[in-house]
Amino acid sequence: MALMMIFCTFIFNVLCLPLHLIKAAGLYEMYKRVFPICLYRCSIMYNKKMHDKKKELFRSIPEFNKHGKLTILEIGCGTGTNFEFYPPGCKVICTDPNPHFKKYLKSSMEGNDHITFDRFLVASGEDMGAIESESVDVVVCTLVLCSVNNIPKTLQEARRMLRPGGGFFFLEHVVGEPSTWTYFFQHVLQPPWYYFGDGCEIIRDTWKPLEAAGFSDLKLRHLEAPLMFLIKPHIMGYAVK
Protein backbone atom coordinates (compact mmCIF):
# COMPACT_ATOMS: atom_id res chain seq x y z
CA MET A 1 0.00 0.00 0.00
CA ALA A 2 2.89 2.34 0.81
CA LEU A 3 4.49 1.85 -2.61
CA MET A 4 1.18 2.37 -4.35
CA MET A 5 0.65 5.59 -2.38
CA ILE A 6 4.09 6.90 -3.37
CA PHE A 7 3.47 6.03 -7.03
CA CYS A 8 0.01 7.63 -7.14
CA THR A 9 1.27 10.74 -5.36
CA PHE A 10 4.02 11.02 -7.99
CA ILE A 11 1.44 10.79 -10.78
CA PHE A 12 -0.64 13.58 -9.25
CA ASN A 13 2.47 15.71 -8.81
CA VAL A 14 3.18 15.29 -12.52
CA LEU A 15 -0.42 16.21 -13.37
CA CYS A 16 -0.04 19.30 -11.20
CA LEU A 17 3.10 20.42 -13.02
CA PRO A 18 1.28 23.38 -14.68
CA LEU A 19 0.18 24.53 -11.22
CA HIS A 20 3.74 24.17 -9.91
CA LEU A 21 4.96 26.35 -12.79
CA ILE A 22 2.22 28.94 -12.24
CA LYS A 23 3.23 29.23 -8.58
CA ALA A 24 6.93 29.44 -9.45
CA ALA A 25 6.16 32.25 -11.90
CA GLY A 26 4.33 34.21 -9.18
CA LEU A 27 0.97 34.00 -10.96
CA TYR A 28 -0.71 31.95 -8.22
CA GLU A 29 -1.26 35.14 -6.21
CA MET A 30 -4.20 35.93 -8.51
CA TYR A 31 -6.06 32.97 -7.03
CA LYS A 32 -5.98 34.67 -3.64
CA ARG A 33 -8.57 37.13 -4.99
CA VAL A 34 -10.89 34.24 -5.88
CA PHE A 35 -10.27 32.03 -2.86
CA PRO A 36 -12.38 34.12 -0.40
CA ILE A 37 -15.42 33.56 -2.63
CA CYS A 38 -14.86 29.78 -2.59
CA LEU A 39 -14.18 29.71 1.15
CA TYR A 40 -17.25 31.82 1.90
CA ARG A 41 -19.49 29.20 0.30
CA CYS A 42 -17.65 26.27 1.87
CA SER A 43 -17.72 27.93 5.30
CA ILE A 44 -21.51 28.13 5.27
CA MET A 45 -21.68 24.36 4.73
CA TYR A 46 -18.95 23.68 7.30
CA ASN A 47 -20.69 25.78 9.96
CA LYS A 48 -23.96 23.92 9.44
CA LYS A 49 -22.33 20.52 9.84
CA MET A 50 -20.01 21.58 12.69
CA HIS A 51 -22.38 23.94 14.52
CA ASP A 52 -22.75 21.74 17.60
CA LYS A 53 -19.00 21.07 17.81
CA LYS A 54 -18.16 24.77 17.54
CA LYS A 55 -20.78 25.64 20.14
CA GLU A 56 -19.32 23.02 22.47
CA LEU A 57 -15.77 24.28 21.90
CA PHE A 58 -16.41 27.99 22.33
CA ARG A 59 -18.74 27.80 25.33
CA SER A 60 -15.62 27.79 27.56
CA ILE A 61 -14.37 31.14 26.26
CA PRO A 62 -16.12 33.28 28.93
CA GLU A 63 -14.09 31.48 31.62
CA PHE A 64 -11.02 33.39 30.40
CA ASN A 65 -12.56 36.81 31.00
CA LYS A 66 -10.48 37.94 33.97
CA HIS A 67 -9.98 41.60 33.10
CA GLY A 68 -13.51 42.97 32.73
CA LYS A 69 -13.52 43.17 28.91
CA LEU A 70 -12.82 39.90 27.10
CA THR A 71 -10.42 40.36 24.18
CA ILE A 72 -10.30 37.68 21.48
CA LEU A 73 -7.72 37.54 18.70
CA GLU A 74 -8.51 35.27 15.77
CA ILE A 75 -5.65 34.03 13.60
CA GLY A 76 -6.82 33.44 10.03
CA CYS A 77 -10.31 34.85 10.56
CA GLY A 78 -11.30 34.23 6.94
CA THR A 79 -14.93 35.20 6.39
CA GLY A 80 -15.72 35.48 10.11
CA THR A 81 -17.72 32.29 10.51
CA ASN A 82 -16.75 31.95 14.19
CA PHE A 83 -18.22 35.29 15.26
CA GLU A 84 -21.68 33.92 16.04
CA PHE A 85 -20.16 31.66 18.71
CA TYR A 86 -18.32 34.41 20.61
CA PRO A 87 -19.81 35.67 23.89
CA PRO A 88 -21.71 38.99 23.90
CA GLY A 89 -19.68 42.10 24.70
CA CYS A 90 -16.28 40.72 23.75
CA LYS A 91 -13.77 42.65 21.66
CA VAL A 92 -12.43 40.86 18.56
CA ILE A 93 -9.15 41.49 16.75
CA CYS A 94 -9.08 39.83 13.32
CA THR A 95 -5.98 38.80 11.39
CA ASP A 96 -5.50 37.07 8.07
CA PRO A 97 -2.66 36.97 5.53
CA ASN A 98 -5.16 37.43 2.69
CA PRO A 99 -6.41 41.04 2.51
CA HIS A 100 -9.27 40.07 0.18
CA PHE A 101 -11.24 38.58 3.08
CA LYS A 102 -11.98 42.04 4.44
CA LYS A 103 -15.19 42.47 2.42
CA TYR A 104 -16.69 39.26 3.82
CA LEU A 105 -15.40 40.11 7.27
CA LYS A 106 -17.35 43.37 7.23
CA SER A 107 -20.53 41.52 6.32
CA SER A 108 -20.02 39.03 9.17
CA MET A 109 -19.45 41.83 11.65
CA GLU A 110 -22.66 43.58 10.62
CA GLY A 111 -24.53 40.33 11.20
CA ASN A 112 -23.02 39.79 14.66
CA ASP A 113 -23.56 43.03 16.56
CA HIS A 114 -23.26 41.23 19.90
CA ILE A 115 -19.45 41.56 19.59
CA THR A 116 -17.21 44.60 19.14
CA PHE A 117 -14.89 44.70 16.15
CA ASP A 118 -11.51 46.16 17.12
CA ARG A 119 -9.45 45.97 13.92
CA PHE A 120 -8.34 43.84 10.98
CA LEU A 121 -4.66 43.17 10.42
CA VAL A 122 -3.08 41.61 7.37
CA ALA A 123 -0.57 39.25 9.02
CA SER A 124 0.55 35.65 8.94
CA GLY A 125 0.27 33.43 11.99
CA GLU A 126 4.04 33.24 12.28
CA ASP A 127 4.54 37.01 12.43
CA MET A 128 2.05 38.87 14.65
CA GLY A 129 4.47 41.60 15.69
CA ALA A 130 1.77 44.26 15.45
CA ILE A 131 0.07 42.71 18.50
CA GLU A 132 1.59 43.45 21.90
CA SER A 133 2.75 40.61 24.14
CA GLU A 134 0.30 39.47 26.85
CA SER A 135 -2.46 41.69 25.46
CA VAL A 136 -5.32 39.27 24.70
CA ASP A 137 -7.36 36.82 26.77
CA VAL A 138 -8.14 34.29 24.04
CA VAL A 139 -6.58 33.32 20.71
CA VAL A 140 -8.76 31.39 18.27
CA CYS A 141 -7.40 29.31 15.41
CA THR A 142 -9.77 27.16 13.33
CA LEU A 143 -8.85 25.48 10.03
CA VAL A 144 -5.67 27.56 9.93
CA LEU A 145 -2.82 25.38 11.23
CA CYS A 146 -3.27 23.28 8.08
CA SER A 147 -1.92 26.11 5.93
CA VAL A 148 0.56 28.13 8.01
CA ASN A 149 4.20 27.71 6.99
CA ASN A 150 5.41 26.99 10.51
CA ILE A 151 3.06 25.55 13.14
CA PRO A 152 5.50 25.78 16.11
CA LYS A 153 6.21 29.44 15.31
CA THR A 154 2.49 30.19 15.05
CA LEU A 155 1.87 28.57 18.43
CA GLN A 156 4.80 30.47 19.88
CA GLU A 157 3.22 33.72 18.70
CA ALA A 158 -0.12 32.70 20.21
CA ARG A 159 1.54 32.08 23.59
CA ARG A 160 3.36 35.40 23.37
CA MET A 161 0.16 37.38 22.77
CA LEU A 162 -1.87 35.62 25.47
CA ARG A 163 -2.06 37.02 28.96
CA PRO A 164 -0.97 34.59 31.71
CA GLY A 165 -3.77 32.06 32.10
CA GLY A 166 -5.18 32.90 28.66
CA GLY A 167 -6.67 30.29 26.33
CA PHE A 168 -5.78 29.09 22.83
CA PHE A 169 -8.81 27.52 21.12
CA PHE A 170 -8.40 25.30 18.07
CA LEU A 171 -10.41 23.18 15.64
CA GLU A 172 -8.39 21.59 12.85
CA HIS A 173 -8.64 18.79 10.30
CA VAL A 174 -5.67 16.43 10.51
CA VAL A 175 -4.13 13.41 8.81
CA GLY A 176 -5.96 10.12 9.19
CA GLU A 177 -4.76 6.93 10.81
CA PRO A 178 -1.95 5.19 8.88
CA SER A 179 -3.00 2.11 6.87
CA THR A 180 -6.48 3.57 6.23
CA TRP A 181 -7.85 4.61 2.86
CA THR A 182 -8.34 8.13 4.23
CA TYR A 183 -4.61 8.35 4.92
CA PHE A 184 -3.87 6.93 1.46
CA PHE A 185 -6.04 9.39 -0.47
CA GLN A 186 -4.99 12.34 1.69
CA HIS A 187 -1.39 11.81 0.55
CA VAL A 188 -2.28 11.03 -3.06
CA LEU A 189 -4.55 14.06 -3.48
CA GLN A 190 -2.39 16.47 -1.47
CA PRO A 191 -0.72 18.07 -4.54
CA PRO A 192 -3.93 19.42 -6.16
CA TRP A 193 -5.55 20.05 -2.75
CA TYR A 194 -2.65 22.35 -1.83
CA TYR A 195 -3.40 24.68 -4.73
CA PHE A 196 -7.17 24.69 -4.62
CA GLY A 197 -7.05 25.10 -0.82
CA ASP A 198 -4.64 28.05 -0.95
CA GLY A 199 -1.80 26.21 0.75
CA CYS A 200 -3.93 23.80 2.80
CA GLU A 201 -2.26 20.51 3.75
CA ILE A 202 -4.43 17.54 4.71
CA ILE A 203 -1.49 15.38 5.82
CA ARG A 204 -0.47 17.23 9.00
CA ASP A 205 -0.34 15.62 12.45
CA THR A 206 -1.13 18.97 14.07
CA TRP A 207 -1.68 17.51 17.54
CA LYS A 208 2.06 16.83 17.90
CA PRO A 209 3.25 20.47 17.77
CA LEU A 210 0.35 21.41 20.05
CA GLU A 211 1.55 18.87 22.61
CA ALA A 212 5.09 20.24 22.33
CA ALA A 213 4.18 23.95 22.42
CA GLY A 214 4.77 24.43 26.14
CA PHE A 215 1.25 25.31 27.29
CA SER A 216 0.57 24.71 30.99
CA ASP A 217 -2.53 22.67 30.19
CA LEU A 218 -3.89 21.10 27.01
CA LYS A 219 -7.42 19.78 26.46
CA LEU A 220 -7.29 17.98 23.09
CA ARG A 221 -9.46 15.29 21.60
CA HIS A 222 -9.73 13.57 18.24
CA LEU A 223 -13.07 13.27 16.47
CA GLU A 224 -14.63 12.18 13.21
CA ALA A 225 -16.35 15.21 11.69
CA PRO A 226 -19.53 14.75 9.59
CA LEU A 227 -17.66 15.84 6.45
CA MET A 228 -16.15 14.28 3.33
CA PHE A 229 -13.66 11.54 4.16
CA LEU A 230 -10.54 13.57 3.25
CA ILE A 231 -11.19 16.07 6.06
CA LYS A 232 -13.17 13.86 8.41
CA PRO A 233 -10.34 13.41 10.97
CA HIS A 234 -10.33 16.45 13.26
CA ILE A 235 -8.90 17.62 16.55
CA MET A 236 -10.48 20.21 18.83
CA GLY A 237 -9.87 21.71 22.23
CA TYR A 238 -8.02 24.48 24.00
CA ALA A 239 -4.70 25.09 25.68
CA VAL A 240 -3.91 27.35 28.63
CA LYS A 241 -0.82 29.55 28.83
mmCIF file with all atom_site columns, C-alpha atoms in Angstrom, residues 6 20 27 41 48 51 68 70 72 79 85 92 94 106 111 124 127 132 148 167 171 190-191 199 204 213 226 229 238:
data_model
loop_
_atom_site.group_PDB
_atom_site.id
_atom_site.type_symbol
_atom_site.label_atom_id
_atom_site.label_alt_id
_atom_site.label_comp_id
_atom_site.label_asym_id
_atom_site.label_entity_id
_atom_site.label_seq_id
_atom_site.pdbx_PDB_ins_code
_atom_site.Cartn_x
_atom_site.Cartn_y
_atom_site.Cartn_z
_atom_site.occupancy
_atom_site.B_iso_or_equiv
_atom_site.pdbx_formal_charge
_atom_site.auth_seq_id
_atom_site.auth_comp_id
_atom_site.auth_asym_id
_atom_site.auth_atom_id
_atom_site.pdbx_PDB_model_num
ATOM 1  C CA . ILE A 1 6   ? 4.092   6.896  -3.373  1.00 0.00 ? 6   ILE A CA 1
ATOM 2  C CA . HIS A 1 20  ? 3.740   24.172 -9.913  1.00 0.00 ? 20  HIS A CA 1
ATOM 3  C CA . LEU A 1 27  ? 0.969   34.002 -10.956 1.00 0.00 ? 27  LEU A CA 1
ATOM 4  C CA . ARG A 1 41  ? -19.494 29.197 0.299   1.00 0.00 ? 41  ARG A CA 1
ATOM 5  C CA . LYS A 1 48  ? -23.965 23.924 9.441   1.00 0.00 ? 48  LYS A CA 1
ATOM 6  C CA . HIS A 1 51  ? -22.379 23.936 14.517  1.00 0.00 ? 51  HIS A CA 1
ATOM 7  C CA . GLY A 1 68  ? -13.512 42.973 32.727  1.00 0.00 ? 68  GLY A CA 1
ATOM 8  C CA . LEU A 1 70  ? -12.817 39.900 27.104  1.00 0.00 ? 70  LEU A CA 1
ATOM 9  C CA . ILE A 1 72  ? -10.296 37.680 21.477  1.00 0.00 ? 72  ILE A CA 1
ATOM 10 C CA . THR A 1 79  ? -14.926 35.200 6.386   1.00 0.00 ? 79  THR A CA 1
ATOM 11 C CA . PHE A 1 85  ? -20.161 31.661 18.710  1.00 0.00 ? 85  PHE A CA 1
ATOM 12 C CA . VAL A 1 92  ? -12.432 40.865 18.559  1.00 0.00 ? 92  VAL A CA 1
ATOM 13 C CA . CYS A 1 94  ? -9.083  39.835 13.316  1.00 0.00 ? 94  CYS A CA 1
ATOM 14 C CA . LYS A 1 106 ? -17.347 43.371 7.232   1.00 0.00 ? 106 LYS A CA 1
ATOM 15 C CA . GLY A 1 111 ? -24.534 40.332 11.197  1.00 0.00 ? 111 GLY A CA 1
ATOM 16 C CA . SER A 1 124 ? 0.555   35.648 8.942   1.00 0.00 ? 124 SER A CA 1
ATOM 17 C CA . ASP A 1 127 ? 4.535   37.012 12.434  1.00 0.00 ? 127 ASP A CA 1
ATOM 18 C CA . GLU A 1 132 ? 1.593   43.450 21.899  1.00 0.00 ? 132 GLU A CA 1
ATOM 19 C CA . VAL A 1 148 ? 0.563   28.127 8.012   1.00 0.00 ? 148 VAL A CA 1
ATOM 20 C CA . GLY A 1 167 ? -6.668  30.289 26.329  1.00 0.00 ? 167 GLY A CA 1
ATOM 21 C CA . LEU A 1 171 ? -10.410 23.180 15.642  1.00 0.00 ? 171 LEU A CA 1
ATOM 22 C CA . GLN A 1 190 ? -2.392  16.469 -1.467  1.00 0.00 ? 190 GLN A CA 1
ATOM 23 C CA . PRO A 1 191 ? -0.717  18.069 -4.544  1.00 0.00 ? 191 PRO A CA 1
ATOM 24 C CA . GLY A 1 199 ? -1.804  26.209 0.746   1.00 0.00 ? 199 GLY A CA 1
ATOM 25 C CA . ARG A 1 204 ? -0.474  17.233 8.998   1.00 0.00 ? 204 ARG A CA 1
ATOM 26 C CA . ALA A 1 213 ? 4.182   23.950 22.417  1.00 0.00 ? 213 ALA A CA 1
ATOM 27 C CA . PRO A 1 226 ? -19.534 14.750 9.589   1.00 0.00 ? 226 PRO A CA 1
ATOM 28 C CA . PHE A 1 229 ? -13.661 11.539 4.164   1.00 0.00 ? 229 PHE A CA 1
ATOM 29 C CA . TYR A 1 238 ? -8.024  24.479 23.996  1.00 0.00 ? 238 TYR A CA 1
#
